[in-house]
Amino acid sequence: MRIAIVGISGAVGQELLKILDKRNFPVESLKLFGSARSAGNKYNFKGEEIEVVELQHNDDFKNIDIAFVSAGSNISIEFANTITKHGAVMIDNSSAFRMDDNVPLVV
């Protein structure tokens, strides 16, 4: 699977990275996204160093299957269409969509 983590520099983003590794999740490719301040930082995943890309309104999610988003409600709301417009499934960790009847709650 082609995976993205939005908010990689936060505690939840770091935990997601560990869980993907620990559970041997079938990651074909991994993209890491963060703020302008986090862009350029590098994280290791399965022996590969991956550079953080600044989250922007562009086509960076075009080849993503699942995007784990943990960057806060405002970011989730602002970037939901950008993340999902090419078919990526967005799994959001914020409270942004919790009361939205059109968004499934996953526990």
mmCIF file of N, CA and C in Angstrom:
data_model
loop_
_atom_site.group_PDB
_atom_site.id
_atom_site.type_symbol
_atom_site.label_atom_id
_atom_site.label_comp_id
_atom_site.label_asym_id
_atom_site.label_seq_id
_atom_site.Cartn_x
_atom_site.Cartn_y
_atom_site.Cartn_z
ATOM 1 N N MET A 1 0.824 -1.182 0.000
ATOM 2 C CA MET A 1 0.000 0.000 0.000
ATOM 3 C C MET A 1 0.870 1.248 0.000
ATOM 4 N N ARG A 2 0.361 2.276 -0.603
ATOM 5 C CA ARG A 2 1.057 3.564 -0.653
ATOM 6 C C ARG A 2 0.475 4.444 0.452
ATOM 7 N N ILE A 3 1.315 4.746 1.431
ATOM 8 C CA ILE A 3 0.876 5.371 2.672
ATOM 9 C C ILE A 3 1.456 6.775 2.816
ATOM 10 N N ALA A 4 0.662 7.658 3.434
ATOM 11 C CA ALA A 4 1.146 8.988 3.817
ATOM 12 C C ALA A 4 0.817 9.195 5.289
ATOM 13 N N ILE A 5 1.715 9.895 5.969
ATOM 14 C CA ILE A 5 1.448 10.342 7.335
ATOM 15 C C ILE A 5 1.551 11.856 7.326
ATOM 16 N N VAL A 6 0.458 12.514 7.730
ATOM 17 C CA VAL A 6 0.422 13.975 7.828
ATOM 18 C C VAL A 6 0.538 14.323 9.308
ATOM 19 N N GLY A 7 1.535 15.129 9.645
ATOM 20 C CA GLY A 7 1.790 15.462 11.043
ATOM 21 C C GLY A 7 2.839 14.551 11.641
ATOM 22 N N ILE A 8 3.814 14.177 10.845
ATOM 23 C CA ILE A 8 4.824 13.200 11.255
ATOM 24 C C ILE A 8 5.664 13.649 12.435
ATOM 25 N N SER A 9 5.871 14.929 12.612
ATOM 26 C CA SER A 9 6.765 15.373 13.686
ATOM 27 C C SER A 9 6.107 15.368 15.058
ATOM 28 N N GLY A 10 4.780 15.209 15.110
ATOM 29 C CA GLY A 10 4.079 15.160 16.390
ATOM 30 C C GLY A 10 4.151 13.781 17.020
ATOM 31 N N ALA A 11 3.708 13.697 18.264
ATOM 32 C CA ALA A 11 3.758 12.433 19.011
ATOM 33 C C ALA A 11 2.936 11.335 18.324
ATOM 34 N N VAL A 12 1.755 11.683 17.827
ATOM 35 C CA VAL A 12 0.915 10.678 17.174
ATOM 36 C C VAL A 12 1.526 10.244 15.844
ATOM 37 N N GLY A 13 2.045 11.179 15.090
ATOM 38 C CA GLY A 13 2.708 10.837 13.833
ATOM 39 C C GLY A 13 3.876 9.896 14.044
ATOM 40 N N GLN A 14 4.656 10.152 15.070
ATOM 41 C CA GLN A 14 5.790 9.287 15.402
ATOM 42 C C GLN A 14 5.312 7.889 15.801
ATOM 43 N N GLU A 15 4.225 7.838 16.554
ATOM 44 C CA GLU A 15 3.672 6.546 16.976
ATOM 45 C C GLU A 15 3.133 5.778 15.776
ATOM 46 N N LEU A 16 2.490 6.466 14.844
ATOM 47 C CA LEU A 16 2.011 5.809 13.625
ATOM 48 C C LEU A 16 3.165 5.165 12.857
ATOM 49 N N LEU A 17 4.259 5.874 12.756
ATOM 50 C CA LEU A 17 5.437 5.350 12.061
ATOM 51 C C LEU A 17 5.929 4.072 12.745
ATOM 52 N N LYS A 18 5.973 4.087 14.074
ATOM 53 C CA LYS A 18 6.404 2.900 14.840
ATOM 54 C C LYS A 18 5.443 1.733 14.650
ATOM 55 N N ILE A 19 4.154 2.027 14.657
ATOM 56 C CA ILE A 19 3.152 0.962 14.523
ATOM 57 C C ILE A 19 3.204 0.330 13.132
ATOM 58 N N LEU A 20 3.362 1.148 12.098
ATOM 59 C CA LEU A 20 3.488 0.596 10.741
ATOM 60 C C LEU A 20 4.650 -0.375 10.659
ATOM 61 N N ASP A 21 5.745 -0.038 11.313
ATOM 62 C CA ASP A 21 6.923 -0.903 11.324
ATOM 63 C C ASP A 21 6.684 -2.142 12.184
ATOM 64 N N LYS A 22 6.233 -1.929 13.401
ATOM 65 C CA LYS A 22 6.041 -3.032 14.355
ATOM 66 C C LYS A 22 5.043 -4.062 13.846
ATOM 67 N N ARG A 23 3.974 -3.605 13.219
ATOM 68 C CA ARG A 23 2.927 -4.512 12.743
ATOM 69 C C ARG A 23 3.219 -5.047 11.348
ATOM 70 N N ASN A 24 4.368 -4.652 10.810
ATOM 71 C CA ASN A 24 4.775 -5.086 9.472
ATOM 72 C C ASN A 24 3.673 -4.796 8.438
ATOM 73 N N PHE A 25 3.112 -3.592 8.537
ATOM 74 C CA PHE A 25 2.070 -3.149 7.616
ATOM 75 C C PHE A 25 2.635 -3.186 6.196
ATOM 76 N N PRO A 26 1.842 -3.626 5.223
ATOM 77 C CA PRO A 26 2.361 -3.761 3.851
ATOM 78 C C PRO A 26 2.558 -2.398 3.162
ATOM 79 N N VAL A 27 3.639 -1.732 3.496
ATOM 80 C CA VAL A 27 3.935 -0.404 2.961
ATOM 81 C C VAL A 27 4.789 -0.551 1.703
ATOM 82 N N GLU A 28 4.198 -0.195 0.586
ATOM 83 C CA GLU A 28 4.913 -0.187 -0.691
ATOM 84 C C GLU A 28 5.744 1.088 -0.813
ATOM 85 N N SER A 29 5.125 2.202 -0.394
ATOM 86 C CA SER A 29 5.826 3.483 -0.380
ATOM 87 C C SER A 29 5.259 4.312 0.770
ATOM 88 N N LEU A 30 6.081 5.238 1.262
ATOM 89 C CA LEU A 30 5.694 6.063 2.402
ATOM 90 C C LEU A 30 6.091 7.500 2.141
ATOM 91 N N LYS A 31 5.122 8.412 2.303
ATOM 92 C CA LYS A 31 5.388 9.849 2.190
ATOM 93 C C LYS A 31 5.073 10.473 3.540
ATOM 94 N N LEU A 32 5.924 11.366 3.967
ATOM 95 C CA LEU A 32 5.763 12.039 5.252
ATOM 96 C C LEU A 32 5.519 13.518 5.014
ATOM 97 N N PHE A 33 4.500 14.062 5.676
ATOM 98 C CA PHE A 33 4.128 15.461 5.491
ATOM 99 C C PHE A 33 4.135 16.193 6.819
ATOM 100 N N GLY A 34 4.495 17.467 6.742
ATOM 101 C CA GLY A 34 4.504 18.304 7.930
ATOM 102 C C GLY A 34 4.414 19.769 7.554
ATOM 103 N N SER A 35 4.618 20.595 8.535
ATOM 104 C CA SER A 35 4.576 22.050 8.338
ATOM 105 C C SER A 35 5.838 22.513 7.629
ATOM 106 N N ALA A 36 5.866 23.776 7.261
ATOM 107 C CA ALA A 36 7.063 24.352 6.641
ATOM 108 C C ALA A 36 8.264 24.192 7.568
ATOM 109 N N ARG A 37 8.019 24.288 8.865
ATOM 110 C CA ARG A 37 9.096 24.155 9.850
ATOM 111 C C ARG A 37 9.655 22.727 9.893
ATOM 112 N N SER A 38 8.799 21.739 9.652
ATOM 113 C CA SER A 38 9.230 20.336 9.690
ATOM 114 C C SER A 38 9.799 19.841 8.363
ATOM 115 N N ALA A 39 9.455 20.524 7.281
ATOM 116 C CA ALA A 39 9.910 20.095 5.952
ATOM 117 C C ALA A 39 11.434 20.009 5.915
ATOM 118 N N GLY A 40 11.914 18.948 5.319
ATOM 119 C CA GLY A 40 13.352 18.736 5.219
ATOM 120 C C GLY A 40 13.895 17.817 6.291
ATOM 121 N N ASN A 41 13.183 17.684 7.409
ATOM 122 C CA ASN A 41 13.616 16.713 8.420
ATOM 123 C C ASN A 41 13.529 15.322 7.830
ATOM 124 N N LYS A 42 14.304 14.412 8.371
ATOM 125 C CA LYS A 42 14.316 13.050 7.843
ATOM 126 C C LYS A 42 14.025 12.056 8.955
ATOM 127 N N TYR A 43 13.262 11.016 8.580
ATOM 128 C CA TYR A 43 12.918 9.946 9.510
ATOM 129 C C TYR A 43 13.269 8.616 8.865
ATOM 130 N N ASN A 44 13.667 7.682 9.683
ATOM 131 C CA ASN A 44 14.049 6.360 9.208
ATOM 132 C C ASN A 44 12.856 5.415 9.282
ATOM 133 N N PHE A 45 12.618 4.692 8.212
ATOM 134 C CA PHE A 45 11.581 3.667 8.183
ATOM 135 C C PHE A 45 12.106 2.468 7.432
ATOM 136 N N LYS A 46 12.247 1.366 8.144
ATOM 137 C CA LYS A 46 12.737 0.114 7.560
ATOM 138 C C LYS A 46 14.054 0.310 6.812
ATOM 139 N N GLY A 47 14.956 1.052 7.424
ATOM 140 C CA GLY A 47 16.279 1.261 6.860
ATOM 141 C C GLY A 47 16.363 2.330 5.787
ATOM 142 N N GLU A 48 15.256 2.965 5.469
ATOM 143 C CA GLU A 48 15.239 4.017 4.453
ATOM 144 C C GLU A 48 15.009 5.368 5.128
ATOM 145 N N GLU A 49 15.794 6.351 4.743
ATOM 146 C CA GLU A 49 15.628 7.699 5.255
ATOM 147 C C GLU A 49 14.632 8.446 4.370
ATOM 148 N N ILE A 50 13.562 8.949 4.993
ATOM 149 C CA ILE A 50 12.498 9.613 4.240
ATOM 150 C C ILE A 50 12.402 11.065 4.688
ATOM 151 N N GLU A 51 12.429 11.963 3.732
ATOM 152 C CA GLU A 51 12.389 13.395 4.017
ATOM 153 C C GLU A 51 10.954 13.897 4.112
ATOM 154 N N VAL A 52 10.704 14.744 5.077
ATOM 155 C CA VAL A 52 9.384 15.347 5.269
ATOM 156 C C VAL A 52 9.145 16.403 4.191
ATOM 157 N N VAL A 53 7.965 16.337 3.598
ATOM 158 C CA VAL A 53 7.536 17.279 2.572
ATOM 159 C C VAL A 53 6.523 18.231 3.216
ATOM 160 N N GLU A 54 6.604 19.497 2.854
ATOM 161 C CA GLU A 54 5.631 20.459 3.378
ATOM 162 C C GLU A 54 4.248 20.166 2.818
ATOM 163 N N LEU A 55 3.262 20.103 3.689
ATOM 164 C CA LEU A 55 1.880 19.885 3.292
ATOM 165 C C LEU A 55 1.383 21.118 2.543
ATOM 166 N N GLN A 56 0.921 20.892 1.302
ATOM 167 C CA GLN A 56 0.449 21.989 0.461
ATOM 168 C C GLN A 56 -0.769 21.534 -0.324
ATOM 169 N N HIS A 57 -1.488 22.499 -0.871
ATOM 170 C CA HIS A 57 -2.620 22.191 -1.742
ATOM 171 C C HIS A 57 -2.085 21.948 -3.143
ATOM 172 N N ASN A 58 -1.761 20.696 -3.410
ATOM 173 C CA ASN A 58 -1.245 20.303 -4.720
ATOM 174 C C ASN A 58 -1.631 18.842 -4.975
ATOM 175 N N ASP A 59 -0.918 18.149 -5.806
ATOM 176 C CA ASP A 59 -1.247 16.761 -6.146
ATOM 177 C C ASP A 59 -0.331 15.744 -5.475
ATOM 178 N N ASP A 60 0.268 16.079 -4.338
ATOM 179 C CA ASP A 60 1.168 15.157 -3.641
ATOM 180 C C ASP A 60 0.491 13.859 -3.198
ATOM 181 N N PHE A 61 -0.834 13.846 -3.105
ATOM 182 C CA PHE A 61 -1.541 12.654 -2.649
ATOM 183 C C PHE A 61 -2.105 11.836 -3.810
ATOM 184 N N LYS A 62 -1.693 12.151 -5.016
ATOM 185 C CA LYS A 62 -2.221 11.495 -6.214
ATOM 186 C C LYS A 62 -2.006 9.982 -6.190
ATOM 187 N N ASN A 63 -0.893 9.526 -5.702
ATOM 188 C CA ASN A 63 -0.586 8.093 -5.693
ATOM 189 C C ASN A 63 -0.566 7.523 -4.284
ATOM 190 N N ILE A 64 -1.449 8.012 -3.439
ATOM 191 C CA ILE A 64 -1.534 7.545 -2.056
ATOM 192 C C ILE A 64 -2.818 6.736 -1.886
ATOM 193 N N ASP A 65 -2.722 5.594 -1.220
ATOM 194 C CA ASP A 65 -3.894 4.775 -0.923
ATOM 195 C C ASP A 65 -4.536 5.184 0.400
ATOM 196 N N ILE A 66 -3.707 5.342 1.435
ATOM 197 C CA ILE A 66 -4.196 5.691 2.766
ATOM 198 C C ILE A 66 -3.352 6.830 3.325
ATOM 199 N N ALA A 67 -4.029 7.855 3.825
ATOM 200 C CA ALA A 67 -3.345 8.975 4.479
ATOM 201 C C ALA A 67 -3.787 9.020 5.939
ATOM 202 N N PHE A 68 -2.842 8.797 6.835
ATOM 203 C CA PHE A 68 -3.092 8.931 8.262
ATOM 204 C C PHE A 68 -2.827 10.389 8.616
ATOM 205 N N VAL A 69 -3.833 11.067 9.158
ATOM 206 C CA VAL A 69 -3.726 12.505 9.396
ATOM 207 C C VAL A 69 -3.846 12.792 10.886
ATOM 208 N N SER A 70 -2.797 13.403 11.409
ATOM 209 C CA SER A 70 -2.787 13.767 12.828
ATOM 210 C C SER A 70 -2.081 15.109 12.974
ATOM 211 N N ALA A 71 -2.737 16.135 12.472
ATOM 212 C CA ALA A 71 -2.140 17.470 12.508
ATOM 213 C C ALA A 71 -3.091 18.509 13.087
ATOM 214 N N GLY A 72 -4.184 18.041 13.688
ATOM 215 C CA GLY A 72 -5.147 18.960 14.277
ATOM 216 C C GLY A 72 -6.357 19.186 13.395
ATOM 217 N N SER A 73 -7.453 19.571 14.021
ATOM 218 C CA SER A 73 -8.728 19.738 13.329
ATOM 219 C C SER A 73 -8.682 20.754 12.194
ATOM 220 N N ASN A 74 -8.038 21.890 12.427
ATOM 221 C CA ASN A 74 -7.994 22.931 11.392
ATOM 222 C C ASN A 74 -7.295 22.440 10.130
ATOM 223 N N ILE A 75 -6.196 21.742 10.298
ATOM 224 C CA ILE A 75 -5.461 21.197 9.145
ATOM 225 C C ILE A 75 -6.307 20.133 8.458
ATOM 226 N N SER A 76 -6.937 19.260 9.227
ATOM 227 C CA SER A 76 -7.772 18.204 8.651
ATOM 228 C C SER A 76 -8.887 18.786 7.793
ATOM 229 N N ILE A 77 -9.565 19.790 8.318
ATOM 230 C CA ILE A 77 -10.655 20.428 7.569
ATOM 231 C C ILE A 77 -10.122 21.119 6.317
ATOM 232 N N GLU A 78 -9.045 21.862 6.471
ATOM 233 C CA GLU A 78 -8.493 22.604 5.332
ATOM 234 C C GLU A 78 -7.999 21.692 4.218
ATOM 235 N N PHE A 79 -7.378 20.554 4.575
ATOM 236 C CA PHE A 79 -6.718 19.719 3.566
ATOM 237 C C PHE A 79 -7.489 18.461 3.172
ATOM 238 N N ALA A 80 -8.677 18.236 3.722
ATOM 239 C CA ALA A 80 -9.422 17.006 3.426
ATOM 240 C C ALA A 80 -9.633 16.807 1.923
ATOM 241 N N ASN A 81 -10.065 17.828 1.233
ATOM 242 C CA ASN A 81 -10.299 17.692 -0.213
ATOM 243 C C ASN A 81 -9.005 17.475 -0.982
ATOM 244 N N THR A 82 -7.951 18.146 -0.577
ATOM 245 C CA THR A 82 -6.644 17.968 -1.231
ATOM 246 C C THR A 82 -6.158 16.530 -1.062
ATOM 247 N N ILE A 83 -6.324 15.987 0.129
ATOM 248 C CA ILE A 83 -5.848 14.629 0.431
ATOM 249 C C ILE A 83 -6.674 13.574 -0.294
ATOM 250 N N THR A 84 -7.979 13.774 -0.394
ATOM 251 C CA THR A 84 -8.856 12.730 -0.929
ATOM 252 C C THR A 84 -9.237 12.884 -2.406
ATOM 253 N N LYS A 85 -8.880 13.992 -3.024
ATOM 254 C CA LYS A 85 -9.390 14.254 -4.381
ATOM 255 C C LYS A 85 -8.961 13.228 -5.429
ATOM 256 N N HIS A 86 -7.864 12.504 -5.190
ATOM 257 C CA HIS A 86 -7.422 11.482 -6.150
ATOM 258 C C HIS A 86 -7.716 10.067 -5.656
ATOM 259 N N GLY A 87 -8.543 9.960 -4.596
ATOM 260 C CA GLY A 87 -8.968 8.636 -4.149
ATOM 261 C C GLY A 87 -8.322 8.107 -2.884
ATOM 262 N N ALA A 88 -7.418 8.850 -2.288
ATOM 263 C CA ALA A 88 -6.815 8.380 -1.039
ATOM 264 C C ALA A 88 -7.878 8.316 0.060
ATOM 265 N N VAL A 89 -7.785 7.305 0.892
ATOM 266 C CA VAL A 89 -8.637 7.206 2.074
ATOM 267 C C VAL A 89 -7.929 7.977 3.177
ATOM 268 N N MET A 90 -8.641 8.921 3.770
ATOM 269 C CA MET A 90 -8.080 9.755 4.835
ATOM 270 C C MET A 90 -8.563 9.226 6.181
ATOM 271 N N ILE A 91 -7.633 8.811 7.010
ATOM 272 C CA ILE A 91 -7.948 8.375 8.364
ATOM 273 C C ILE A 91 -7.467 9.481 9.286
ATOM 274 N N ASP A 92 -8.430 10.207 9.827
ATOM 275 C CA ASP A 92 -8.135 11.411 10.590
ATOM 276 C C ASP A 92 -8.197 11.140 12.085
ATOM 277 N N ASN A 93 -7.217 11.640 12.806
ATOM 278 C CA ASN A 93 -7.125 11.428 14.244
ATOM 279 C C ASN A 93 -7.636 12.619 15.054
ATOM 280 N N SER A 94 -8.143 13.633 14.387
ATOM 281 C CA SER A 94 -8.620 14.819 15.103
ATOM 282 C C SER A 94 -10.127 14.710 15.371
ATOM 283 N N SER A 95 -10.669 15.736 15.959
ATOM 284 C CA SER A 95 -12.110 15.770 16.218
ATOM 285 C C SER A 95 -12.886 16.448 15.087
ATOM 286 N N ALA A 96 -12.230 16.781 14.008
ATOM 287 C CA ALA A 96 -12.829 17.577 12.933
ATOM 288 C C ALA A 96 -14.125 16.994 12.374
ATOM 289 N N PHE A 97 -14.198 15.698 12.214
ATOM 290 C CA PHE A 97 -15.337 15.077 11.532
ATOM 291 C C PHE A 97 -16.148 14.153 12.436
ATOM 292 N N ARG A 98 -15.910 14.178 13.715
ATOM 293 C CA ARG A 98 -16.545 13.222 14.630
ATOM 294 C C ARG A 98 -18.060 13.293 14.659
ATOM 295 N N MET A 99 -18.637 14.443 14.468
ATOM 296 C CA MET A 99 -20.093 14.579 14.517
ATOM 297 C C MET A 99 -20.714 14.683 13.119
ATOM 298 N N ASP A 100 -19.946 14.395 12.092
ATOM 299 C CA ASP A 100 -20.424 14.472 10.718
ATOM 300 C C ASP A 100 -21.030 13.127 10.325
ATOM 301 N N ASP A 101 -22.324 13.092 10.085
ATOM 302 C CA ASP A 101 -23.011 11.851 9.737
ATOM 303 C C ASP A 101 -22.529 11.253 8.417
ATOM 304 N N ASN A 102 -21.881 12.048 7.580
ATOM 305 C CA ASN A 102 -21.400 11.560 6.288
ATOM 306 C C ASN A 102 -19.991 10.997 6.341
ATOM 307 N N VAL A 103 -19.382 11.019 7.513
ATOM 308 C CA VAL A 103 -18.021 10.517 7.674
ATOM 309 C C VAL A 103 -18.047 9.351 8.656
ATOM 310 N N PRO A 104 -17.628 8.154 8.215
ATOM 311 C CA PRO A 104 -17.669 7.000 9.115
ATOM 312 C C PRO A 104 -16.680 7.134 10.275
ATOM 313 N N LEU A 105 -17.124 6.715 11.445
ATOM 314 C CA LEU A 105 -16.279 6.700 12.626
ATOM 315 C C LEU A 105 -15.642 5.329 12.719
ATOM 316 N N VAL A 106 -14.329 5.290 12.843
ATOM 317 C CA VAL A 106 -13.591 4.034 12.959
ATOM 318 C C VAL A 106 -12.981 3.974 14.341
ATOM 319 N N VAL A 107 -13.241 2.864 15.026
ATOM 320 C CA VAL A 107 -12.695 2.701 16.380
ATOM 321 C C VAL A 107 -11.692 1.576 16.374
#
